[in-house]
Tab-separated table of C-alpha atoms in Angstrom:
chain	number	residue	atom	x	y	z
A	128	UNK	CA	-20.361	120.147	-19.060
A	129	UNK	CA	-20.056	123.433	-18.896
A	130	UNK	CA	-22.817	124.412	-21.360
A	131	UNK	CA	-25.091	122.469	-18.636
A	132	UNK	CA	-23.192	124.768	-15.883
A	133	UNK	CA	-24.073	127.911	-18.090
A	134	UNK	CA	-28.129	126.514	-18.015
A	135	UNK	CA	-27.926	127.135	-14.229
A	136	UNK	CA	-26.529	130.677	-13.953
A	137	UNK	CA	-30.156	131.697	-13.497
A	138	UNK	CA	-31.359	130.366	-9.618
A	139	UNK	CA	-34.758	131.394	-8.972
A	140	UNK	CA	-34.939	130.657	-6.028
A	141	UNK	CA	-32.416	133.358	-4.895
A	142	UNK	CA	-33.667	135.780	-7.527
A	143	UNK	CA	-36.471	137.128	-6.615
A	144	UNK	CA	-39.347	137.679	-9.584
A	145	UNK	CA	-38.703	142.164	-9.231
A	146	UNK	CA	-35.130	141.419	-9.784
A	147	UNK	CA	-36.119	139.240	-12.455
A	148	UNK	CA	-37.698	141.817	-14.063
A	149	UNK	CA	-35.793	144.058	-14.567
A	150	UNK	CA	-33.224	141.852	-16.089
A	151	UNK	CA	-36.223	141.230	-18.407
A	152	UNK	CA	-34.315	140.133	-21.683
A	153	UNK	CA	-31.311	138.195	-20.118
A	154	UNK	CA	-33.579	136.050	-18.346
A	155	UNK	CA	-36.043	135.506	-20.991
A	156	UNK	CA	-33.120	133.707	-22.722
A	157	UNK	CA	-32.063	132.065	-19.681
A	158	UNK	CA	-35.600	130.254	-19.236
A	159	UNK	CA	-36.054	129.768	-23.343
A	160	UNK	CA	-32.754	127.503	-22.578
A	161	UNK	CA	-35.126	124.679	-22.155
A	162	UNK	CA	-35.643	122.770	-24.439
A	163	UNK	CA	-39.044	121.422	-23.074
A	164	UNK	CA	-41.012	120.079	-20.117
A	165	UNK	CA	-38.672	117.017	-19.141
A	166	UNK	CA	-35.098	119.174	-20.032
A	167	UNK	CA	-37.096	121.907	-17.176
A	168	UNK	CA	-37.620	118.738	-14.742
A	169	UNK	CA	-34.519	116.949	-15.125
A	170	UNK	CA	-33.191	121.061	-13.767
A	171	UNK	CA	-35.254	120.696	-11.181
A	172	UNK	CA	-34.566	117.594	-9.851
A	173	UNK	CA	-30.774	118.344	-9.809
A	174	UNK	CA	-31.479	121.676	-8.552
A	175	UNK	CA	-33.814	119.947	-5.368
A	176	UNK	CA	-30.549	117.134	-5.422
A	177	UNK	CA	-32.902	114.828	-5.356
A	178	UNK	CA	-32.911	111.113	-5.996
A	179	UNK	CA	-34.113	110.896	-9.725
A	180	UNK	CA	-35.406	106.989	-8.636
A	181	UNK	CA	-37.394	108.528	-5.340
A	182	UNK	CA	-38.330	111.838	-6.935
A	183	UNK	CA	-40.281	114.138	-4.286
A	184	UNK	CA	-43.291	114.491	-6.408
A	185	UNK	CA	-44.553	117.123	-4.062
A	186	UNK	CA	-42.103	119.932	-4.517
A	187	UNK	CA	-41.135	119.092	-7.949
A	188	UNK	CA	-44.295	119.582	-8.750
A	189	UNK	CA	-44.860	122.874	-6.957
A	190	UNK	CA	-41.540	124.267	-8.155
A	191	UNK	CA	-42.378	123.261	-11.894
A	192	UNK	CA	-45.838	125.330	-11.071
A	193	UNK	CA	-44.137	128.501	-9.484
A	194	UNK	CA	-41.875	127.860	-12.679
A	195	UNK	CA	-44.343	127.956	-14.986
A	196	UNK	CA	-46.119	130.788	-13.699
A	197	UNK	CA	-42.603	132.616	-13.694
A	198	UNK	CA	-42.873	132.067	-17.385
A	199	UNK	CA	-45.923	133.473	-17.673
A	200	UNK	CA	-45.600	136.205	-15.863
A	201	UNK	CA	-42.442	137.441	-18.258
A	202	UNK	CA	-44.772	137.059	-21.381
A	203	UNK	CA	-43.083	133.776	-22.326
A	204	UNK	CA	-45.457	132.500	-24.340
A	205	UNK	CA	-45.738	129.007	-22.391
A	206	UNK	CA	-45.894	125.594	-25.066
A	207	UNK	CA	-48.837	123.402	-24.754
A	208	UNK	CA	-46.219	120.984	-24.241
A	209	UNK	CA	-45.390	122.481	-20.997
A	210	UNK	CA	-48.705	122.256	-19.455
A	211	UNK	CA	-49.432	118.642	-20.757
A	212	UNK	CA	-46.183	117.793	-18.314
A	213	UNK	CA	-47.765	120.286	-15.553
A	214	UNK	CA	-51.097	118.100	-15.420
A	215	UNK	CA	-48.642	114.625	-15.585
A	216	UNK	CA	-47.120	115.966	-12.418
A	217	UNK	CA	-50.612	116.842	-10.788
A	218	UNK	CA	-52.043	113.439	-11.611
A	219	UNK	CA	-48.721	111.498	-10.266
A	220	UNK	CA	-48.824	113.848	-7.201
A	221	UNK	CA	-52.555	112.968	-6.783
A	222	UNK	CA	-51.818	108.862	-7.388
A	223	UNK	CA	-49.190	109.248	-4.576
A	224	UNK	CA	-51.705	110.305	-2.268
A	225	UNK	CA	-54.096	107.870	-2.623
A	226	UNK	CA	-53.826	105.439	0.742
A	227	UNK	CA	-51.480	102.357	-0.204
A	228	UNK	CA	-52.478	98.486	0.693
A	229	UNK	CA	-50.434	96.881	3.007
A	230	UNK	CA	-46.538	96.460	2.077
A	231	UNK	CA	-46.753	93.528	1.239
A	232	UNK	CA	-48.411	93.921	-1.508
A	233	UNK	CA	-46.372	96.629	-2.721
A	234	UNK	CA	-43.628	93.982	-3.378
A	235	UNK	CA	-45.819	92.057	-6.266
A	236	UNK	CA	-48.250	94.412	-7.828
A	237	UNK	CA	-47.685	98.200	-6.906
A	238	UNK	CA	-46.097	100.227	-9.265
A	239	UNK	CA	-44.950	103.491	-8.179
A	240	UNK	CA	-46.908	105.864	-10.064
A	241	UNK	CA	-43.920	107.514	-10.533
A	242	UNK	CA	-42.102	105.194	-12.579
A	243	UNK	CA	-43.567	106.116	-16.239
A	244	UNK	CA	-42.159	109.649	-15.079
A	245	UNK	CA	-39.101	108.655	-14.332
A	246	UNK	CA	-38.710	105.966	-17.200
A	247	UNK	CA	-39.252	109.184	-19.253
A	248	UNK	CA	-36.960	111.639	-17.437
A	249	UNK	CA	-33.963	108.750	-17.835
A	250	UNK	CA	-34.626	107.894	-21.792
A	251	UNK	CA	-34.711	111.987	-22.265
A	252	UNK	CA	-31.741	112.282	-20.322
A	253	UNK	CA	-29.982	109.950	-22.551
A	254	UNK	CA	-31.040	111.399	-25.331
A	255	UNK	CA	-29.499	115.179	-23.781
A	256	UNK	CA	-26.273	114.178	-23.236
A	257	UNK	CA	-26.429	112.883	-26.447
A	258	UNK	CA	-27.188	115.848	-27.613
A	259	UNK	CA	-24.238	117.640	-25.568
A	260	UNK	CA	-21.745	115.101	-27.219
A	261	UNK	CA	-22.403	116.097	-31.416
A	262	UNK	CA	-22.704	119.557	-29.958
A	263	UNK	CA	-18.739	118.919	-29.128
A	264	UNK	CA	-18.662	116.616	-32.024
A	265	UNK	CA	-19.099	119.760	-34.485
A	266	UNK	CA	-16.751	121.851	-32.409
A	267	UNK	CA	-14.152	119.936	-32.915
A	268	UNK	CA	-15.494	119.949	-36.178
A	269	UNK	CA	-15.310	123.405	-37.110
A	270	UNK	CA	-11.689	123.639	-36.203
A	271	UNK	CA	-11.158	121.535	-39.410
A	272	UNK	CA	-11.051	122.523	-43.083
A	273	UNK	CA	-10.754	121.041	-46.253
A	274	UNK	CA	-9.022	122.459	-49.498
A	275	UNK	CA	-11.160	124.875	-51.357
A	276	UNK	CA	-12.954	124.523	-54.076
A	277	UNK	CA	-11.186	123.172	-57.094
A	278	UNK	CA	-12.071	124.889	-60.405
A	279	UNK	CA	-14.252	122.217	-62.562
A	280	UNK	CA	-16.680	122.401	-65.384
A	281	UNK	CA	-19.659	122.318	-62.782
A	282	UNK	CA	-18.716	124.817	-60.694
A	283	UNK	CA	-16.510	127.071	-63.074
A	284	UNK	CA	-19.045	129.387	-65.575
A	285	UNK	CA	-15.961	130.349	-68.160
A	286	UNK	CA	-16.900	127.972	-71.285
A	287	UNK	CA	-13.945	125.662	-71.367
A	288	UNK	CA	-13.487	124.872	-74.779
A	289	UNK	CA	-11.221	124.429	-77.994
A	290	UNK	CA	-10.865	126.324	-80.988
A	291	UNK	CA	-12.515	123.708	-83.394
A	292	UNK	CA	-15.594	123.850	-80.882
A	293	UNK	CA	-16.131	127.287	-81.494
A	294	UNK	CA	-15.915	126.515	-85.198
A	295	UNK	CA	-18.571	123.607	-84.366
A	296	UNK	CA	-20.613	126.236	-83.110
A	297	UNK	CA	-19.538	128.769	-85.453
A	298	UNK	CA	-20.608	126.687	-88.377
A	299	UNK	CA	-23.936	125.882	-87.133
A	300	UNK	CA	-25.041	129.411	-86.266
A	301	UNK	CA	-24.178	129.631	-90.083
A	302	UNK	CA	-26.484	127.404	-91.249
A	303	UNK	CA	-29.146	128.455	-89.341
A	304	UNK	CA	-28.660	131.860	-90.621
A	305	UNK	CA	-28.789	130.365	-94.375
A	306	UNK	CA	-32.287	128.769	-93.473
A	307	UNK	CA	-33.200	131.959	-92.316
A	308	UNK	CA	-32.318	133.733	-95.779
A	309	UNK	CA	-33.826	131.142	-97.925
A	310	UNK	CA	-36.932	131.487	-95.560
A	311	UNK	CA	-37.227	135.150	-96.538
A	312	UNK	CA	-36.479	134.411	-100.133
A	313	UNK	CA	-39.493	132.494	-100.521
A	314	UNK	CA	-41.734	135.644	-98.691
A	315	UNK	CA	-40.392	137.486	-101.484
A	316	UNK	CA	-42.603	136.197	-103.950
A	317	UNK	CA	-40.754	137.977	-106.786
A	318	UNK	CA	-38.025	140.189	-108.472
A	319	UNK	CA	-38.496	142.913	-110.492
A	320	UNK	CA	-36.563	141.017	-113.647
A	321	UNK	CA	-39.214	138.637	-113.054
A	322	UNK	CA	-42.455	140.715	-113.364
A	323	UNK	CA	-40.696	142.470	-116.244
A	324	UNK	CA	-40.578	138.636	-117.689
A	325	UNK	CA	-43.989	138.324	-116.669
A	326	UNK	CA	-45.704	141.511	-118.487
A	327	UNK	CA	-43.132	141.006	-121.349
A	328	UNK	CA	-44.527	137.697	-121.995
A	329	UNK	CA	-48.244	138.654	-121.602
A	330	UNK	CA	-47.553	141.845	-124.193
A	331	UNK	CA	-45.537	140.284	-126.512
A	332	UNK	CA	-48.239	137.000	-126.657
A	333	UNK	CA	-51.177	139.681	-126.638
A	334	UNK	CA	-49.810	143.072	-127.968
A	335	UNK	CA	-51.562	144.625	-126.063
A	336	UNK	CA	-52.423	144.906	-122.408
A	337	UNK	CA	-55.034	146.638	-120.132
A	338	UNK	CA	-53.184	148.190	-117.425
A	339	UNK	CA	-55.702	148.197	-114.932
A	340	UNK	CA	-56.539	144.621	-114.971
A	341	UNK	CA	-52.802	143.454	-115.210
A	342	UNK	CA	-52.587	145.451	-111.836
A	343	UNK	CA	-55.859	143.906	-110.569
A	344	UNK	CA	-53.593	140.329	-110.910
A	345	UNK	CA	-51.143	141.562	-108.121
A	346	UNK	CA	-51.637	139.836	-104.868
A	347	UNK	CA	-49.936	142.140	-102.816
A	348	UNK	CA	-48.729	145.475	-102.381
A	349	UNK	CA	-45.079	144.447	-103.022
A	350	UNK	CA	-46.183	142.858	-106.658
A	351	UNK	CA	-47.916	146.276	-107.033
A	352	UNK	CA	-45.404	148.312	-107.072
A	353	UNK	CA	-43.141	145.989	-109.065
A	354	UNK	CA	-45.679	145.772	-111.795
A	355	UNK	CA	-46.539	149.523	-111.564
A	356	UNK	CA	-41.981	149.470	-112.124
A	357	UNK	CA	-42.358	146.818	-114.890
A	358	UNK	CA	-44.667	149.107	-117.324
A	359	UNK	CA	-42.572	152.290	-116.349
A	360	UNK	CA	-39.247	150.179	-117.184
A	361	UNK	CA	-40.904	148.249	-120.190
A	362	UNK	CA	-42.018	151.684	-121.466
A	363	UNK	CA	-38.456	153.034	-121.428
A	364	UNK	CA	-37.164	150.133	-123.053
A	365	UNK	CA	-39.083	148.505	-125.733
A	366	UNK	CA	-40.875	150.005	-128.461
A	367	UNK	CA	-44.199	149.459	-126.412
A	368	UNK	CA	-46.911	152.266	-126.018
A	369	UNK	CA	-49.118	153.976	-123.593
A	370	UNK	CA	-52.310	154.677	-124.388
A	371	UNK	CA	-55.621	155.995	-123.211
A	372	UNK	CA	-58.158	156.145	-126.057
A	373	UNK	CA	-60.872	157.966	-124.350
A	374	UNK	CA	-61.023	160.737	-120.917
A	375	UNK	CA	-61.117	158.483	-117.703
A	376	UNK	CA	-61.215	154.946	-119.847
A	377	UNK	CA	-58.394	152.098	-118.787
A	378	UNK	CA	-54.874	152.404	-119.947
A	379	UNK	CA	-53.742	150.305	-122.104
A	380	UNK	CA	-49.985	148.940	-122.962
A	381	UNK	CA	-49.843	148.516	-126.953
A	382	UNK	CA	-46.866	146.687	-128.472
A	383	UNK	CA	-45.855	148.723	-131.767
B	205	UNK	CA	-6.031	96.605	-73.512
B	206	UNK	CA	-3.251	94.985	-74.084
B	207	UNK	CA	-1.618	97.688	-73.039
B	208	UNK	CA	-3.068	97.476	-69.585
B	209	UNK	CA	-1.854	93.933	-69.250
B	210	UNK	CA	1.673	94.992	-70.333
B	211	UNK	CA	1.558	97.871	-67.934
B	212	UNK	CA	4.034	97.630	-65.186
B	213	UNK	CA	2.689	96.997	-61.997
B	214	UNK	CA	2.561	100.306	-59.612
B	215	UNK	CA	5.120	100.131	-56.811
B	216	UNK	CA	3.450	100.272	-53.188
B	217	UNK	CA	4.957	103.962	-52.893
B	218	UNK	CA	3.701	104.869	-56.229
B	219	UNK	CA	0.310	103.934	-55.662
B	220	UNK	CA	0.192	105.744	-52.128
B	221	UNK	CA	1.713	108.738	-54.281
B	222	UNK	CA	-1.321	108.541	-56.503
B	223	UNK	CA	-3.979	107.576	-53.506
B	224	UNK	CA	-3.158	111.088	-51.897
B	225	UNK	CA	-3.464	112.639	-55.459
B	226	UNK	CA	-6.952	111.340	-55.816
B	227	UNK	CA	-8.141	111.835	-51.592
B	228	UNK	CA	-6.545	115.803	-52.346
B	229	UNK	CA	-8.804	116.535	-55.576
B	230	UNK	CA	-12.007	114.764	-54.293
B	231	UNK	CA	-15.153	116.704	-53.254
B	232	UNK	CA	-16.255	114.216	-50.826
B	233	UNK	CA	-14.644	111.348	-48.600
B	234	UNK	CA	-13.395	108.647	-51.149
B	235	UNK	CA	-14.512	105.728	-50.629
B	236	UNK	CA	-11.789	102.551	-50.669
B	237	UNK	CA	-14.201	101.242	-53.432
B	238	UNK	CA	-14.103	103.993	-55.869
B	239	UNK	CA	-10.232	103.975	-55.449
B	240	UNK	CA	-10.475	100.284	-56.529
B	241	UNK	CA	-12.242	100.976	-59.473
B	242	UNK	CA	-10.437	103.911	-60.479
B	243	UNK	CA	-6.602	102.293	-59.721
B	244	UNK	CA	-7.816	98.821	-60.865
B	245	UNK	CA	-6.053	97.289	-57.351
B	246	UNK	CA	-8.522	95.169	-55.252
B	247	UNK	CA	-9.599	96.699	-51.682
B	248	UNK	CA	-6.742	94.725	-49.719
B	249	UNK	CA	-3.833	96.538	-51.574
B	250	UNK	CA	-5.711	99.661	-51.629
B	251	UNK	CA	-6.857	99.235	-47.827
B	252	UNK	CA	-2.561	99.037	-47.057
B	253	UNK	CA	-2.045	101.459	-49.146
B	254	UNK	CA	-4.229	103.836	-47.679
B	255	UNK	CA	-2.790	103.121	-43.713
B	256	UNK	CA	0.411	103.420	-44.594
B	257	UNK	CA	-0.431	107.202	-46.336
B	258	UNK	CA	-2.418	107.680	-43.268
B	259	UNK	CA	1.043	106.844	-41.315
B	260	UNK	CA	2.930	108.846	-43.434
B	261	UNK	CA	0.773	112.108	-42.235
B	262	UNK	CA	1.204	110.924	-38.647
B	263	UNK	CA	4.682	110.701	-38.756
B	264	UNK	CA	5.613	114.099	-40.294
B	265	UNK	CA	3.182	116.036	-38.272
B	266	UNK	CA	2.635	118.379	-40.813
B	267	UNK	CA	-0.841	120.620	-41.457
B	268	UNK	CA	-2.698	118.142	-42.895
B	269	UNK	CA	-4.292	114.736	-42.210
B	270	UNK	CA	-6.084	111.969	-43.607
B	271	UNK	CA	-9.315	111.469	-41.628
B	272	UNK	CA	-11.768	108.709	-42.442
B	273	UNK	CA	-15.330	110.282	-42.480
B	274	UNK	CA	-18.562	108.651	-43.931
B	275	UNK	CA	-17.257	105.622	-45.395
B	276	UNK	CA	-14.309	107.036	-46.636
B	277	UNK	CA	-11.353	108.874	-46.413
B	278	UNK	CA	-10.756	112.550	-46.801
B	279	UNK	CA	-7.645	115.292	-46.572
B	280	UNK	CA	-8.510	118.501	-44.146
B	281	UNK	CA	-6.550	120.443	-41.868
B	282	UNK	CA	-5.477	119.732	-38.333
B	283	UNK	CA	-7.475	121.489	-35.593
B	284	UNK	CA	-4.803	122.549	-34.007
B	285	UNK	CA	-4.633	125.240	-36.615
B	286	UNK	CA	-7.944	126.664	-36.773
B	287	UNK	CA	-7.187	130.147	-35.285
B	288	UNK	CA	-4.638	131.032	-37.591
B	289	UNK	CA	-6.332	129.051	-40.496
B	290	UNK	CA	-9.807	131.948	-39.639
B	291	UNK	CA	-7.103	134.715	-39.280
B	292	UNK	CA	-6.162	134.229	-43.108
B	293	UNK	CA	-9.684	132.723	-43.865
B	294	UNK	CA	-11.768	135.868	-42.019
B	295	UNK	CA	-14.732	133.482	-41.472
B	296	UNK	CA	-15.877	132.906	-38.330
B	297	UNK	CA	-17.463	129.314	-37.283
B	298	UNK	CA	-20.824	129.300	-38.593
B	299	UNK	CA	-24.068	129.462	-36.749
B	300	UNK	CA	-24.195	126.464	-34.051
B	301	UNK	CA	-27.811	124.216	-33.757
B	302	UNK	CA	-30.353	124.943	-31.233
B	303	UNK	CA	-30.523	122.789	-28.190
B	304	UNK	CA	-34.124	121.923	-29.734
B	305	UNK	CA	-32.344	121.280	-32.521
B	306	UNK	CA	-29.401	119.011	-31.157
B	307	UNK	CA	-31.653	117.523	-28.892
B	308	UNK	CA	-34.157	116.095	-31.994
B	309	UNK	CA	-30.588	115.481	-34.425
B	310	UNK	CA	-29.477	112.961	-31.611
B	311	UNK	CA	-32.874	111.456	-31.078
B	312	UNK	CA	-33.131	110.490	-34.816
B	313	UNK	CA	-29.514	109.579	-35.196
B	314	UNK	CA	-29.411	106.787	-32.664
B	315	UNK	CA	-33.500	105.694	-33.242
B	316	UNK	CA	-33.796	105.769	-37.266
B	317	UNK	CA	-35.597	105.654	-39.210
B	318	UNK	CA	-37.951	107.611	-36.290
B	319	UNK	CA	-41.236	108.928	-36.734
B	320	UNK	CA	-42.363	112.776	-35.890
B	321	UNK	CA	-44.518	111.141	-32.469
B	322	UNK	CA	-42.070	109.194	-31.548
B	323	UNK	CA	-39.679	111.888	-31.438
B	324	UNK	CA	-42.267	114.117	-29.687
B	325	UNK	CA	-42.571	111.241	-27.035
B	326	UNK	CA	-38.396	111.113	-26.213
B	327	UNK	CA	-38.254	114.706	-25.991
B	328	UNK	CA	-41.688	115.729	-24.466
B	329	UNK	CA	-41.645	118.609	-26.680
B	330	UNK	CA	-43.188	119.418	-30.601
B	331	UNK	CA	-40.229	118.949	-33.004
B	332	UNK	CA	-41.407	120.691	-36.291
B	333	UNK	CA	-39.305	123.738	-36.126
B	334	UNK	CA	-36.283	121.612	-35.365
B	335	UNK	CA	-36.979	119.283	-37.666
B	336	UNK	CA	-37.223	121.921	-40.507
B	337	UNK	CA	-34.286	123.496	-39.482
B	338	UNK	CA	-32.340	119.670	-39.827
B	339	UNK	CA	-33.880	118.898	-43.259
B	340	UNK	CA	-33.122	122.616	-44.456
B	341	UNK	CA	-29.430	121.992	-43.180
B	342	UNK	CA	-29.721	118.216	-45.059
B	343	UNK	CA	-28.584	116.831	-42.023
B	344	UNK	CA	-31.419	114.655	-42.381
B	345	UNK	CA	-33.426	112.847	-44.995
B	346	UNK	CA	-36.952	111.680	-45.142
B	347	UNK	CA	-36.984	107.795	-45.136
B	348	UNK	CA	-40.338	107.003	-46.250
B	349	UNK	CA	-43.242	106.245	-44.626
B	350	UNK	CA	-43.812	104.034	-41.474
B	351	UNK	CA	-47.162	101.327	-42.137
B	352	UNK	CA	-48.526	102.672	-39.050
B	353	UNK	CA	-51.912	105.036	-38.777
B	354	UNK	CA	-51.740	107.658	-40.356
B	355	UNK	CA	-48.594	106.450	-42.367
B	356	UNK	CA	-46.321	109.341	-40.396
B	357	UNK	CA	-43.090	110.017	-42.099
B	358	UNK	CA	-40.074	108.551	-41.192
B	359	UNK	CA	-36.474	110.282	-41.022
B	360	UNK	CA	-32.929	109.317	-40.626
B	361	UNK	CA	-29.340	110.985	-40.827
B	362	UNK	CA	-27.809	112.292	-43.945
B	363	UNK	CA	-24.456	111.746	-45.379
B	364	UNK	CA	-24.240	115.395	-44.625
B	365	UNK	CA	-24.665	114.443	-40.858
B	366	UNK	CA	-21.146	112.188	-40.999
B	367	UNK	CA	-19.562	114.590	-42.345
B	368	UNK	CA	-20.206	117.289	-40.454
B	369	UNK	CA	-19.833	115.695	-37.242
B	370	UNK	CA	-16.974	113.905	-38.341
B	371	UNK	CA	-18.287	110.660	-38.342
B	372	UNK	CA	-16.801	107.025	-40.049
B	373	UNK	CA	-20.372	105.653	-39.681
B	374	UNK	CA	-23.314	105.322	-37.480
B	375	UNK	CA	-21.809	102.389	-35.066
B	376	UNK	CA	-18.987	104.933	-34.582
B	377	UNK	CA	-21.873	107.034	-32.359
B	378	UNK	CA	-20.982	106.410	-28.550
B	379	UNK	CA	-23.863	104.117	-27.254
B	380	UNK	CA	-26.549	105.804	-26.320
B	381	UNK	CA	-27.070	103.833	-23.184
B	382	UNK	CA	-23.474	104.823	-22.000
B	383	UNK	CA	-24.958	108.730	-21.617
B	384	UNK	CA	-27.012	107.194	-18.947
B	385	UNK	CA	-26.091	109.984	-16.192
B	386	UNK	CA	-26.675	108.181	-13.028
B	387	UNK	CA	-24.922	111.341	-10.894
B	388	UNK	CA	-28.787	112.673	-10.933
B	389	UNK	CA	-29.387	110.373	-8.258
B	390	UNK	CA	-27.992	108.607	-5.669
């Protein structure tokens, strides 16, 4: 209940609008505390100390409209829902003004135009009080503390593991590296030794080899370099000669 | 399995001690069912042991309490010591919900499953931002669509709601009809 009395600090029957404006920010907060048009209406009824089952609708409607005007004058955007309620109040007020039939008929058929509004107010008030109860409960709960978080695999970023897990992972990584190396060997195509072997085979079976043609058989820059080195190598180590029989002619590798 | 059957039955005091340890380590309120499953005891035995444990806590008048929250049991500090605890933890109470959010939460708690138009009907004001806040804070959850025009989404309260508001279950909420404040009139 303390919360509610807090809300009643601003009494706009005694406060003049210009005073209100002086304390602009503060009052704005107070006005903003109404959770909706029903909240405002309940406040006005309590303010008037009126019986909710017999709302002085004309007076309450006037106060309600005054309040909305005040909100507008303070540049508070008035939510559409507040205006809907204003329209409802005016409608109920006008229906109250309609002449009633004789009292005898009132008992049976006449329904008080305020009836629906009262039902809504009573229904709303239950939940307003329930909200108050929830507020109190949450305040109590905030005074209760659970234990701090316990370290678990989920909330611990460090790896919880044994030496054997580490070994397993290490071996996997090694295996992956092996695969990569194998791939590289495939790309390497040929070694110098292999190139030398090929060259020797060709030369020893044919006794003679056109170097230019041999070079042209090569598929890559690397093979070409290997072929060149192989030729130099074979000249150095074997009894073969490089011959050029005419100027600018092809160079021939010949076994002696 | 043979070892299990040959195992000496636990004494009640041993059982109470184990339950205390389990409630302590659990992140969420520990239910009777989980305790029964883990400890391979029937629910009645668990119930008796927990009640005894709660009594022990009460008699000891220590800094901790065991409470029934969200259908399970939970160890927490006693409310009396919150000021010193806050001083130590250097925390302030977390931000409170706005009046609009609390009202919306109250409507959802009592009327669930409930749609946005139904909340509007009771509160007389749009509640979209309040609903978003409550969803963000995981106090409410979507409960499927209502078979009505426009198939509006229905909302209900979550387990977190029970935990944050210290409720055993929804039936522990006071009867909403008791909130009728008749002091307004007469």
